[in-house]
Amino acid sequence: SALSTAKTPNIPEEYPPKDSYKNNRQLNIIASIILVCKHLVLFWKQIGYY
């Protein structure tokens, strides 16, 4: 028989994850936002989130 080409179902992501590991896609999104919005890092420092 031919290889199965069925797509895997879209499983919603948990946040925060139960296994304490970070999702690479989420980390890449956050990193790209930080590069574009550098003032966000300054705001986080002002509120003590770093």
Tab-separated table of C-alpha atoms in Angstrom:
chain	number	residue	atom	x	y	z
A	1	SER	CA	0.000	0.000	0.000
A	2	ALA	CA	1.041	3.608	-0.502
A	3	LEU	CA	2.256	5.807	2.303
A	4	SER	CA	-0.445	7.552	4.246
A	5	THR	CA	-0.758	11.246	3.449
A	6	ALA	CA	-3.344	11.993	6.122
A	7	LYS	CA	-2.729	15.232	7.953
A	8	THR	CA	-2.412	15.268	11.695
A	9	PRO	CA	-5.319	17.021	13.413
A	10	ASN	CA	-4.745	20.506	14.773
A	11	ILE	CA	-4.216	20.019	18.476
A	12	PRO	CA	-4.543	23.202	20.551
A	13	GLU	CA	-1.383	24.172	22.384
A	14	GLU	CA	-1.301	24.451	26.155
A	15	TYR	CA	0.082	27.595	27.705
A	16	PRO	CA	1.838	27.365	29.997
A	17	PRO	CA	2.790	23.829	29.009
A	18	LYS	CA	2.303	21.125	31.633
A	19	ASP	CA	5.717	19.582	30.940
A	20	SER	CA	7.605	22.895	31.557
A	21	TYR	CA	9.173	22.834	28.067
A	22	LYS	CA	8.762	25.874	25.878
A	23	ASN	CA	7.245	25.653	22.420
A	24	ASN	CA	9.799	26.690	19.766
A	25	ARG	CA	7.146	28.340	17.603
A	26	GLN	CA	5.998	30.489	20.529
A	27	LEU	CA	9.595	31.417	21.367
A	28	ASN	CA	10.256	32.433	17.752
A	29	ILE	CA	7.166	34.641	17.732
A	30	ILE	CA	8.214	36.342	20.977
A	31	ALA	CA	11.787	36.820	19.716
A	32	SER	CA	10.626	38.406	16.458
A	33	ILE	CA	8.295	40.765	18.337
A	34	ILE	CA	11.157	41.815	20.626
A	35	LEU	CA	13.306	42.613	17.577
A	36	VAL	CA	10.559	44.792	16.099
A	37	CYS	CA	9.285	46.356	19.354
A	38	LYS	CA	12.396	47.102	21.380
A	39	HIS	CA	10.413	49.446	23.606
A	40	LEU	CA	8.618	46.336	24.869
A	41	VAL	CA	11.827	45.210	26.598
A	42	LEU	CA	12.182	48.621	28.245
A	43	PHE	CA	8.583	48.416	29.443
A	44	TRP	CA	9.182	44.941	30.888
A	45	LYS	CA	12.206	46.269	32.782
A	46	GLN	CA	10.156	49.159	34.168
A	47	ILE	CA	7.542	46.811	35.575
A	48	GLY	CA	10.133	44.342	36.872
A	49	TYR	CA	9.445	41.565	34.358
A	50	TYR	CA	12.867	40.322	33.265
